[in-house]
Short mmCIF file of C-alpha atoms and ligand atoms in Angstrom, two decimals:
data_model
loop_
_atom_site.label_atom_id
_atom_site.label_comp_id
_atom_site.label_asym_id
_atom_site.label_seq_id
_atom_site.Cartn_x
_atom_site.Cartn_y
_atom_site.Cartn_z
CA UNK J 1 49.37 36.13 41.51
CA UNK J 2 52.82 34.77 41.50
CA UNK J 3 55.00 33.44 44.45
CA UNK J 4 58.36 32.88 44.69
CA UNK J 5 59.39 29.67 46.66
CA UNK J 6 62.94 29.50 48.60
CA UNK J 7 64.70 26.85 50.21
CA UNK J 8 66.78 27.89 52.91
CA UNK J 9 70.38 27.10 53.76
CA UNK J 10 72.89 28.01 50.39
CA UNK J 11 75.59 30.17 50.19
CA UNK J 12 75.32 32.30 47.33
CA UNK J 13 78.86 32.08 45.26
CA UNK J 14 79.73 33.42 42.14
CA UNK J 15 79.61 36.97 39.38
CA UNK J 16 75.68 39.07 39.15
CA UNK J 17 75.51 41.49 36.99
CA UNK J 18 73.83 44.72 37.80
CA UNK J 19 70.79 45.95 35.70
CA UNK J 20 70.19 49.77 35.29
CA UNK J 21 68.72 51.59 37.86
CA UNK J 22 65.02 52.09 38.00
CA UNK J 23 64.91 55.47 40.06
CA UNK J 24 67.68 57.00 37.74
CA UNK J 25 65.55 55.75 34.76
CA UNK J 26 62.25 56.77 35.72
CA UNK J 27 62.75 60.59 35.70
CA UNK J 28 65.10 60.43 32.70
CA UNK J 29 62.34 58.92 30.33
CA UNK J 30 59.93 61.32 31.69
CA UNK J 31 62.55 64.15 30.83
CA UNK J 32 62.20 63.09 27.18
CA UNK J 33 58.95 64.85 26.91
CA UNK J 34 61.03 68.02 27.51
CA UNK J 35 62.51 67.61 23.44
CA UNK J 36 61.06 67.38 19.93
CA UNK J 37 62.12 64.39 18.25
CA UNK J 38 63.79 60.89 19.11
CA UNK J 39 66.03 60.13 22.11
CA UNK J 40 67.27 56.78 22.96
CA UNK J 41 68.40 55.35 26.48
CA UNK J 42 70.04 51.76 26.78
CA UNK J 43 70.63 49.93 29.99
CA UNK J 44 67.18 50.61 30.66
CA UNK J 45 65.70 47.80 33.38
CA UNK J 46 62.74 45.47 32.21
CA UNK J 47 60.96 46.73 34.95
CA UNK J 48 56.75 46.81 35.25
CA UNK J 49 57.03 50.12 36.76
CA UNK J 50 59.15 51.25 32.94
CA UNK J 51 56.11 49.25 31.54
CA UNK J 52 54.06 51.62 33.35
CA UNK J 53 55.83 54.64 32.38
CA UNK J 54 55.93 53.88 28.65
CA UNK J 55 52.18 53.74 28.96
CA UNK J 56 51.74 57.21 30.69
CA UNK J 57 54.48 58.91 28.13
CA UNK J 58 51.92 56.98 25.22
CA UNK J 59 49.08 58.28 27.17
CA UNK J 60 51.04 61.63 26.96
CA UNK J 61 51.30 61.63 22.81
CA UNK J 62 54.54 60.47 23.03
CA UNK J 63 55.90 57.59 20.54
CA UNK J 64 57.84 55.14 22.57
CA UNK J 65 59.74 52.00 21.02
CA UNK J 66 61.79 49.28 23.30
CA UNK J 67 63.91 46.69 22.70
CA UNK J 68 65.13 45.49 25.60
CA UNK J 69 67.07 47.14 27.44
CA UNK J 70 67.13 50.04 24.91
CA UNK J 71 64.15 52.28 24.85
CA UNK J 72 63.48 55.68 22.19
CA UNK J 73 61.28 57.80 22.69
CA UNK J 74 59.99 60.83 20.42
CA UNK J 75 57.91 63.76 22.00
CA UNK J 76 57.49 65.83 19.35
CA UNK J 77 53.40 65.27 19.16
CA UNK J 78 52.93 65.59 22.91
CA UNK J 79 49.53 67.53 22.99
CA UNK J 80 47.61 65.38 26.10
CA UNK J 81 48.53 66.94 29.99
CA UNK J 82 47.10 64.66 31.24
CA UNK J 83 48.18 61.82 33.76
CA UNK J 84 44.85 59.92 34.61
CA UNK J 85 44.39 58.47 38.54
CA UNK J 86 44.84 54.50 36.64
CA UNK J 87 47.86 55.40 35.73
CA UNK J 88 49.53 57.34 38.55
CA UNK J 89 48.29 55.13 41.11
CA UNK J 90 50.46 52.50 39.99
CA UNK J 91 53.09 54.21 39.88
CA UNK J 92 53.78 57.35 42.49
CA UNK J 93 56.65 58.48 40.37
CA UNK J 94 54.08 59.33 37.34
CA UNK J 95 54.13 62.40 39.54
CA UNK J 96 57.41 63.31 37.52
CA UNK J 97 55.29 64.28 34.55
CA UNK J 98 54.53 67.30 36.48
CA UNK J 99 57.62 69.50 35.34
CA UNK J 100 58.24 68.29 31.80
CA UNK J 101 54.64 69.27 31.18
CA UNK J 102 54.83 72.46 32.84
CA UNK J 103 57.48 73.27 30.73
CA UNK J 104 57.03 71.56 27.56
CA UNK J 105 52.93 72.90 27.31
CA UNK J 106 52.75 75.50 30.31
CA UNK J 107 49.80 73.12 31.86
CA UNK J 108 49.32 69.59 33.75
CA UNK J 109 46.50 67.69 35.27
CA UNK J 110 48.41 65.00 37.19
CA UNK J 111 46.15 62.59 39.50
CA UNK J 112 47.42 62.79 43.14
CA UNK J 113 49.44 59.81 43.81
CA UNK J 114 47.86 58.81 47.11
CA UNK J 115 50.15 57.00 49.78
CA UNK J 116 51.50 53.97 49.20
CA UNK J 117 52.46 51.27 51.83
CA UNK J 118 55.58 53.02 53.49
CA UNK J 119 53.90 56.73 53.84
CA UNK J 120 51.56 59.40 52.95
CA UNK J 121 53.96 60.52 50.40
CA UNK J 122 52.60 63.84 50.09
CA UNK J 123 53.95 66.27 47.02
CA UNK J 124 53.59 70.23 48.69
CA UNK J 125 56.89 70.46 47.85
CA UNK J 126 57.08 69.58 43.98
CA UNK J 127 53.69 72.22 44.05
CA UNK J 128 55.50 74.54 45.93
CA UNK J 129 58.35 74.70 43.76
CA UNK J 130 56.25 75.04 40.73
CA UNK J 131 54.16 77.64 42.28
CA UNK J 132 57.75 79.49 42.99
CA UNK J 133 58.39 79.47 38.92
CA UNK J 134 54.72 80.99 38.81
CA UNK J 135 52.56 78.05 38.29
CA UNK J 136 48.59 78.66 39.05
CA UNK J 137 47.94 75.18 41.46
CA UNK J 138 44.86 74.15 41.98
CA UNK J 139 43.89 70.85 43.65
CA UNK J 140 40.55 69.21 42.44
CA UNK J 141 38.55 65.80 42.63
CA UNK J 142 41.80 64.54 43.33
CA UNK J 143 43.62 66.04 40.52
CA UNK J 144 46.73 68.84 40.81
CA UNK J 145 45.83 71.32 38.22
CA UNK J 146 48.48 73.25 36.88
CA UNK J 147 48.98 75.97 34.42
CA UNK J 148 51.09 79.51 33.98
CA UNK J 149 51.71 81.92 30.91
CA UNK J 150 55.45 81.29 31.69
CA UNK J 151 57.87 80.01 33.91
CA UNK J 152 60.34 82.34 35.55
CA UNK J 153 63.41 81.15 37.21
CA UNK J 154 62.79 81.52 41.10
CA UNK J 155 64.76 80.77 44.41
CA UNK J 156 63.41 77.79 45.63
CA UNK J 157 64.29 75.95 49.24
CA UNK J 158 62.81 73.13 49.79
CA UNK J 159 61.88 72.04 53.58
CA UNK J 160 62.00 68.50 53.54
CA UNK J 161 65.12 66.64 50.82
CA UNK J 162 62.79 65.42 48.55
CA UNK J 163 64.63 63.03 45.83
CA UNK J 164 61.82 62.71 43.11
CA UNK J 165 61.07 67.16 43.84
CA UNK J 166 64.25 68.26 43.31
CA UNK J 167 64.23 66.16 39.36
CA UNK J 168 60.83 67.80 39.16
CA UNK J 169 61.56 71.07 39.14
CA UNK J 170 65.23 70.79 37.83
CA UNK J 171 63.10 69.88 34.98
CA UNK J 172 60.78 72.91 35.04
CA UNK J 173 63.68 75.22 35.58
CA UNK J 174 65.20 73.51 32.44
CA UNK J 175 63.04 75.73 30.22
CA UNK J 176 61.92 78.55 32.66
CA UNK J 177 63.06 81.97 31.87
CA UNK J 178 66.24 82.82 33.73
CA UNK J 179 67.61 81.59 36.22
CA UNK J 180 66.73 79.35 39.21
CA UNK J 181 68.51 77.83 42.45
CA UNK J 182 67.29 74.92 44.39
CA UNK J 183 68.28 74.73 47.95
CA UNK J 184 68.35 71.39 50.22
CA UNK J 185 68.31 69.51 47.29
CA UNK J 186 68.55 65.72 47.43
CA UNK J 187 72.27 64.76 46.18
CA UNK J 188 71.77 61.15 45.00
CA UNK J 189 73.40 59.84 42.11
CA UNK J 190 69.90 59.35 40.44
CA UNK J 191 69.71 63.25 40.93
CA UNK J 192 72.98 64.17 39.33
CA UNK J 193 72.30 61.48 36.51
CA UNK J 194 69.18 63.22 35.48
CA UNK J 195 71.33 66.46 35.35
CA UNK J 196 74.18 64.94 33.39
CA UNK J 197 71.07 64.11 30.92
CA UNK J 198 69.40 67.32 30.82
CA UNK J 199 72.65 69.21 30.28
CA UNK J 200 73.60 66.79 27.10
CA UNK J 201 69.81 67.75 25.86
CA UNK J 202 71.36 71.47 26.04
CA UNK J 203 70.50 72.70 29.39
CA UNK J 204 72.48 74.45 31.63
CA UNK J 205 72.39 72.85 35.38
CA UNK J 206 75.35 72.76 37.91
CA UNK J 207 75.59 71.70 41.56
CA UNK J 208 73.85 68.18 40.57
CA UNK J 209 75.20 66.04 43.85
CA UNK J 210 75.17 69.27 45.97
CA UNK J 211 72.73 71.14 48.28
CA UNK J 212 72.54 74.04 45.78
CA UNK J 213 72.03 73.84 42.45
CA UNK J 214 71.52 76.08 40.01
CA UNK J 215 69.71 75.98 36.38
CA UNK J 216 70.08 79.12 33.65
CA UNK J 217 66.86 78.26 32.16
CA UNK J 218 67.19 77.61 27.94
CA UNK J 219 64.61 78.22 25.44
CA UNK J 220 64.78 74.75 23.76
CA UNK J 221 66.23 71.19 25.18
CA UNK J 222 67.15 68.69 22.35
CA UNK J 223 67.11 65.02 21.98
CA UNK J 224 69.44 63.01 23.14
CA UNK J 225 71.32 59.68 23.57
CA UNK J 226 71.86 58.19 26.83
CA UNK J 227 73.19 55.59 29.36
CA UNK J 228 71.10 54.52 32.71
CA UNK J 229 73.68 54.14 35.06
CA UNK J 230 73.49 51.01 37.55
CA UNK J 231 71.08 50.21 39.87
CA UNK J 232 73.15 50.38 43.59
CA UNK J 233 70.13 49.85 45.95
CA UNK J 234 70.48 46.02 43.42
CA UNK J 235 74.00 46.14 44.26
CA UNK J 236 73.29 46.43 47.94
CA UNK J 237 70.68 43.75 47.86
CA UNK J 238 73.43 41.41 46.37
CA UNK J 239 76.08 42.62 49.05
CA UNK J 240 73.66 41.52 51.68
CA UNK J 241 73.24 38.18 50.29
CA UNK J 242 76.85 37.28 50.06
CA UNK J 243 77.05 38.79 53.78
CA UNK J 244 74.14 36.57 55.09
CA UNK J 245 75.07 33.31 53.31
CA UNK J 246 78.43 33.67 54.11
CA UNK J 247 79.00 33.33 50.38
CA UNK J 248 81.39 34.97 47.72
CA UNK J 249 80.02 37.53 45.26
CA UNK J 250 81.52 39.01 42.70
CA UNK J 251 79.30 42.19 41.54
CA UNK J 252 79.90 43.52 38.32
CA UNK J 253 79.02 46.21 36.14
CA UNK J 254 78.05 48.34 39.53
CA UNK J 255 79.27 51.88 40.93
CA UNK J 256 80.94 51.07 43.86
CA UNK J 257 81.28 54.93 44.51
CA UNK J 258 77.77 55.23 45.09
CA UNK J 259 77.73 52.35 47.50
CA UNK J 260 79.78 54.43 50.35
CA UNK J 261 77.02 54.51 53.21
CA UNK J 262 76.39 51.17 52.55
CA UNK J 263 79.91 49.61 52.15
CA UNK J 264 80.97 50.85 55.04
CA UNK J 265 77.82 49.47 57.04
CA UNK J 266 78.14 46.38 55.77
CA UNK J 267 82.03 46.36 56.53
CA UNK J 268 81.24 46.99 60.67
CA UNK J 269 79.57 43.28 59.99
CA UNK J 270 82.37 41.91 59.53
CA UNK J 271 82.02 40.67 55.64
CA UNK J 272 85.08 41.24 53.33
CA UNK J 273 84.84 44.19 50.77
CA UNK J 274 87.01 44.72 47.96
CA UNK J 275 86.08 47.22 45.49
CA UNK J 276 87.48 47.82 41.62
CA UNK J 277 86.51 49.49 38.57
CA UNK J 278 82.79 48.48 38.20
CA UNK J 279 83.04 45.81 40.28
CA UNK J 280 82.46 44.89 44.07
CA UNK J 281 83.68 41.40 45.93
CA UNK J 282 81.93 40.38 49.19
CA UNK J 283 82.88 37.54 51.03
CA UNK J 284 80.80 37.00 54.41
CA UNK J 285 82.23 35.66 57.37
CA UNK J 286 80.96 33.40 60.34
CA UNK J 287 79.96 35.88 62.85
CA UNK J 288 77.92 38.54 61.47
CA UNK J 289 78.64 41.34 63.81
CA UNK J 290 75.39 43.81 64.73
CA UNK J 291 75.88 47.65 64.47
CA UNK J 292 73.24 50.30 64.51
CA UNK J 293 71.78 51.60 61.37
CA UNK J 294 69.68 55.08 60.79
CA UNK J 295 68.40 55.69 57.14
CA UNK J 296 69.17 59.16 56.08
CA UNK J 297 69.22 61.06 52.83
CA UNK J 298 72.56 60.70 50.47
CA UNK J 299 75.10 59.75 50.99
CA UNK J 300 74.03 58.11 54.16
CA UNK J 301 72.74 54.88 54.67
CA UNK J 302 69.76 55.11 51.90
CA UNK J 303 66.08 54.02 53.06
CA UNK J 304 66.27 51.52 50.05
CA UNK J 305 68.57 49.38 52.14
CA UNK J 306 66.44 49.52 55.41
CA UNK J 307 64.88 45.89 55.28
CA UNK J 308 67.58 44.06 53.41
CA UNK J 309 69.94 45.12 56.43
CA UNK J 310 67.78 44.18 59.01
CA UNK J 311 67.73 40.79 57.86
CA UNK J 312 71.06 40.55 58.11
CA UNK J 313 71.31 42.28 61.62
CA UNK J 314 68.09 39.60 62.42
CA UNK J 315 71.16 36.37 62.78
CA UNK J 316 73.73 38.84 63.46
CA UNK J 317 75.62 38.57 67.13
CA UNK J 318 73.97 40.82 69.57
CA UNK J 319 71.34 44.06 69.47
CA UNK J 320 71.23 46.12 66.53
CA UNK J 321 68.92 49.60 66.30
CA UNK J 322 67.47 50.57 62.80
CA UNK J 323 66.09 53.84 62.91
CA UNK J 324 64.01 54.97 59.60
CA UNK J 325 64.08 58.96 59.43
CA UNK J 326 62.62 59.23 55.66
CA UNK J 327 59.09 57.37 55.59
CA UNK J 328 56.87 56.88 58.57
CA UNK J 329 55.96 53.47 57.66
CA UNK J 330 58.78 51.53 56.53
CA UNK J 331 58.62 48.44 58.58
CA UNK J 332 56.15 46.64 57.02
CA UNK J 333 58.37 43.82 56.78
CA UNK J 334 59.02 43.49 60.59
CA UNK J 335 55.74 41.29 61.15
CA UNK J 336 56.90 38.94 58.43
CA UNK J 337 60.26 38.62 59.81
CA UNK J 338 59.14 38.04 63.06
CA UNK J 339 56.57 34.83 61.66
CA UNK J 340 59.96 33.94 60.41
CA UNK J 341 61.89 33.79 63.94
CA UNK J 342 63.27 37.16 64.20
CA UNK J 343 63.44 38.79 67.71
CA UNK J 344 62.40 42.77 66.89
CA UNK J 345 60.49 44.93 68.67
CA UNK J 346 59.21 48.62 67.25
CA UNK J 347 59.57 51.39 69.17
CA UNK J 348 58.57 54.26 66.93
CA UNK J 349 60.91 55.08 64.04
CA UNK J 350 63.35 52.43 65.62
CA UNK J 351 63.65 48.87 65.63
CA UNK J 352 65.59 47.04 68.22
CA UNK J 353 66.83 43.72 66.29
CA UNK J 354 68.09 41.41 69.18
CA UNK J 355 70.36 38.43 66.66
CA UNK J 356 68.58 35.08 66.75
CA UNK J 357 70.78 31.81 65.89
CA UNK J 358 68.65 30.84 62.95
CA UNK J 359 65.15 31.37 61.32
CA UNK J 360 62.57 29.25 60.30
CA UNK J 361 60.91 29.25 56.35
CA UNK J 362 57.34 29.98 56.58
CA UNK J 363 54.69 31.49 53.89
CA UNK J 364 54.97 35.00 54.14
CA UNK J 365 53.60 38.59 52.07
CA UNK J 366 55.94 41.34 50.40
CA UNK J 367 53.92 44.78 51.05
CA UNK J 368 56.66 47.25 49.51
CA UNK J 369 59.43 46.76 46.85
CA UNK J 370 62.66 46.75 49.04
CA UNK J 371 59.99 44.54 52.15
CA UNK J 372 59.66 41.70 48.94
CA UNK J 373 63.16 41.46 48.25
CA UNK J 374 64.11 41.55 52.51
CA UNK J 375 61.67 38.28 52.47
CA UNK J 376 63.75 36.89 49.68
CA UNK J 377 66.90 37.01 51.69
CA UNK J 378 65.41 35.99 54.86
CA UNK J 379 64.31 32.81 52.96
CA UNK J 380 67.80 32.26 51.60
CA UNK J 381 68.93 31.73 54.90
CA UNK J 382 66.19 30.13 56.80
CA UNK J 383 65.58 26.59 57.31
CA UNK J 384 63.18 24.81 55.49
CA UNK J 385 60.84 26.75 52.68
CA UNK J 386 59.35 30.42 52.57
CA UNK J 387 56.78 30.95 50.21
CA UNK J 388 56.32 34.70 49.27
CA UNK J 389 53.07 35.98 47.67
CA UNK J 390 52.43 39.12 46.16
CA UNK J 391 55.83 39.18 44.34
CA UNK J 392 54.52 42.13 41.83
CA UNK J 393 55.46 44.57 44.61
CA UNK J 394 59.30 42.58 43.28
CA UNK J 395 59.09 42.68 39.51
CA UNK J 396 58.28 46.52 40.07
CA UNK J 397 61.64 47.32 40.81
CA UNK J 398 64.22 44.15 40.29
CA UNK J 399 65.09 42.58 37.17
CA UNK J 400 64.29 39.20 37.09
CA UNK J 401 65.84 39.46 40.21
CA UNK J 402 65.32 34.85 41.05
CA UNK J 403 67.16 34.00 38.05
CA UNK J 404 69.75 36.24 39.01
CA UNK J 405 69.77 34.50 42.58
CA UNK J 406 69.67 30.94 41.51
CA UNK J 407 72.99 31.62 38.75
CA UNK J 408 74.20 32.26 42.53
CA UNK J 409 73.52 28.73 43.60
CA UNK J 410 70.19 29.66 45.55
CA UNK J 411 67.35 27.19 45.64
CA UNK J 412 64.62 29.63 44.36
CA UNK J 413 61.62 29.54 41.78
CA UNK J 414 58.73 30.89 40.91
CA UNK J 415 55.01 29.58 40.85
CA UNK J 416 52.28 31.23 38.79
C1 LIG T 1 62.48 58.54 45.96
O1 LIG T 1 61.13 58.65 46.34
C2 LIG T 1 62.66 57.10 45.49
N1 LIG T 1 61.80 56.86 44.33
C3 LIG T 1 62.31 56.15 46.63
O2 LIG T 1 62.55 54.83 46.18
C4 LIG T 1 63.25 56.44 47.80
O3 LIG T 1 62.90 55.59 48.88
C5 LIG T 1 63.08 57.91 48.22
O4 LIG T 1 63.35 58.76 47.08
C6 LIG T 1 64.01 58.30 49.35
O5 LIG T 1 65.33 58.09 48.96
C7 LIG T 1 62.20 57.33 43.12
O6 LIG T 1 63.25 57.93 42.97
C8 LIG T 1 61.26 57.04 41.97
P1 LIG T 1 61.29 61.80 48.71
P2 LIG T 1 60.50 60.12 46.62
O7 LIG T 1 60.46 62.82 48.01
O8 LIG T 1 61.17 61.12 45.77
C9 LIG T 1 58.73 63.73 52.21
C10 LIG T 1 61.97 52.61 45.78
O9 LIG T 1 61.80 51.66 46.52
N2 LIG T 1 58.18 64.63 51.18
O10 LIG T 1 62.76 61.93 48.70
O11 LIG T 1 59.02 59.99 46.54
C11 LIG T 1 58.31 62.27 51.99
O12 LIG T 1 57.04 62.05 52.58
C12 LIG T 1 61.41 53.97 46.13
O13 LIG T 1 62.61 52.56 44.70
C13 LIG T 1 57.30 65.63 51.57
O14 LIG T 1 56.95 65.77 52.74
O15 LIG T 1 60.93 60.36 48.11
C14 LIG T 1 59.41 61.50 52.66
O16 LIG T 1 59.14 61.42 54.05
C15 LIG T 1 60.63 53.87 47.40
N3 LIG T 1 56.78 66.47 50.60
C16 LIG T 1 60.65 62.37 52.45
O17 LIG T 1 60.16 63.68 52.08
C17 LIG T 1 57.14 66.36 49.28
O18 LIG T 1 56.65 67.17 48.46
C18 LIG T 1 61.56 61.88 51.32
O19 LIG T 1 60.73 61.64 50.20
C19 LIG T 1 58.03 65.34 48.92
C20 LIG T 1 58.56 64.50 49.88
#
């Protein structure tokens, strides 16, 4: 397994670019099994979890060529429903297979994701929702098992703002017959990306970015050509790094307007933030200033951002509270920090991050994607050298993400 070694003590200095976002990809491919022929998407991230879901859309029948950062894909001999447990288990967000099946073939047998290290993750309310369009469900040896003669639009509300069920069954409703409206849907740019995409395959969605939206279902979506927009919980990671290393950081090729919860966090810090067209400047200052953070759906402070910011709030002046409202187990990170020096204590879904002068490199372990990248940044600015293991929970969801850091003037590399 690789680890990533880092040498405290740099300022990071200099332009990153931004690589396309993972979560806008990943239900964007998976909405290619919706057409017959080829579709292409560029600005797609070399990601292992895109790895994973070229696989499943093989597995699928699919044909699926990629060059880089371009992938095509062409549906048109998708015959297999089936998403097998070796698959999904890698990857939670196989679970988006379930409503381009649905409507492409009428049936799915999609493994159960299981929970992952932040949560039980459960997915009542994707079944729900299918359920509503008049999906049989049927749960079995682990499996979701569903089929229906047709799919009729419905009124669906979901409970909880689920990100990952409201792209499901905007998909489902795609094709459905008449029409359907999703209430308390998620409103993150991922979301209304996947509807831009959907409506240029011929579909007929409004409200993306909205608590209601509603879908006149079509009888055919075609193939299409398509752009994955940037990746902002990257361009957050990188704003936290110029904050915590007092550095200078040009971002470029980023969407600053998606960055509003966070830019204005990361502002009550004290850092510098200029924004342009594409492009965001951070310049930290000497005292990092502490202010309380709670994670909440779009456009609030985004869960994605949780550990990155309580690195910074960890050598920040004074007491800082993180609470974490979406997943019950996000602070995996927490006991790494603290090996590292921090001063946190748990109560709950809150941490109370009391700022310590400095921290102290030490070998630590990355247990989620965002936790990995937190243990990066910790290590940036610690003295002496943290050695990360288990960096695949990393190359999941960052694109080549040390390279990127050490262009910045960061003393980081890895070790197979
Ligand atoms: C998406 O996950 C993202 N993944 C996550 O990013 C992100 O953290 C999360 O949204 C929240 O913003 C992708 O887009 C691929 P949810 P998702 O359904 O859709 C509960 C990363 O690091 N819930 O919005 O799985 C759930 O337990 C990942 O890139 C139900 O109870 O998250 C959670 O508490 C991590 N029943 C809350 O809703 C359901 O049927 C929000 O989950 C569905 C969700």
């Amino acid at each position: 397994m690789d680890k990533i070694l880092v040498e405290g003590g740099c300022s990071l200095n200099g332009e990153v670019e931004i690589s396309g976002s993972k979560n806008a990809a990943l239900p964007i491919l998976m909405s290619s099994l919706l057409a017959d022929g080829w579709s292409t998407y560029s600005n797609v991230p070399v990601l292992k979890d895109i790895e994973s879901t070229s696989l499943l859309l093989q597995n699928l029948g699919a044909e699926v060529e990629t060059d880089g950062n371009t992938i095509r894909i062409n549906a048109s001999e998708v015959r297999n429903h089936e998403a097998p447990y070796e698959l999904v288990r890698k990857m939670r967000a196989s679970v988006l297979v379930l409503g381009p099946l649905m409507a492409r073939l009428k049936k799915a047998r999609v493994s159960l994701p299981g929970g992952c290290a932040i949560g039980a993750r459960p997915i009542n309310l994707h079944l729900k929702g299918l359920a509503s369009l008049g999906a049989d469900i049927d749960l079995k040896e682990g499996y979701v098992e569903a089929s229906a003669d047709k799919l009729k639009g419905a009124d669906i509300y979901f409970d909880t703002i689920t990100v990952t069920g409201t792209e499901n069954l905007m998909m489902a409703a795609s094709i459905a017959e008449g029409v359907t409206t999703l209430r308390n849907t998620a409103r993150e740019p991922e979301v209304i990306a996947l509807a831009d995409v959907l409506n240029e395959m011929g579909a007929n969605i409004k409200g993306a970015g909205t608590s209601l939206i509603t879908i006149e279902g079509v009888s055919a979506l075609n193939p299409v050509s398509a752009e994955i927009i940037p990746d902002r919980i990257e361009t957050g990671t990188f704003m936290i790094a110029a904050a915590l290393t007092k550095g200078d950081i040009q971002i470029k090729n980023c969407q600053p307007d998606h960055l509003k919860g966070v830019i204005n966090k990361i502002k009550q810090t004290g850092a510098v933030i200029e924004t342009g067209d594409g492009r965001i400047q951070v310049k930290g200052v000497d005292e990092i200033l502490s202010t309380d953070v709670k994670t909440v759906p779009y456009p609030g402070f985004p869960t994605d951002m949780q550990a990155q910011f309580m690195v910074l709030m960890s050598v920040a002046k004074g007491l800082s509270i993180i609470s974490e409202t979406i997943f019950e187990n996000r602070f995996m990170h927490v006991s790494e920090l603290k090996r590292m020096g921090a001063d946190i204590t748990l109560s709950g879904n809150s941490a109370m991050v009391k700022g310590v002068p400095g921290l102290s490199g030490a070998p630590v372990m990355a247990t989620d994607l965002r936790a990995s990248v937190s243990l990066i940044l910790a290590g940036l600015v610690a003295n002496g050298q943290t050695e990360v293991s288990r960096v695949y929970h990393l190359d999941r969801g960052y694109e080549a993400i040390e390279k990127k850091f050490e262009r910045l003037g960061a003393y980081i590399k890895r070790i197979k």
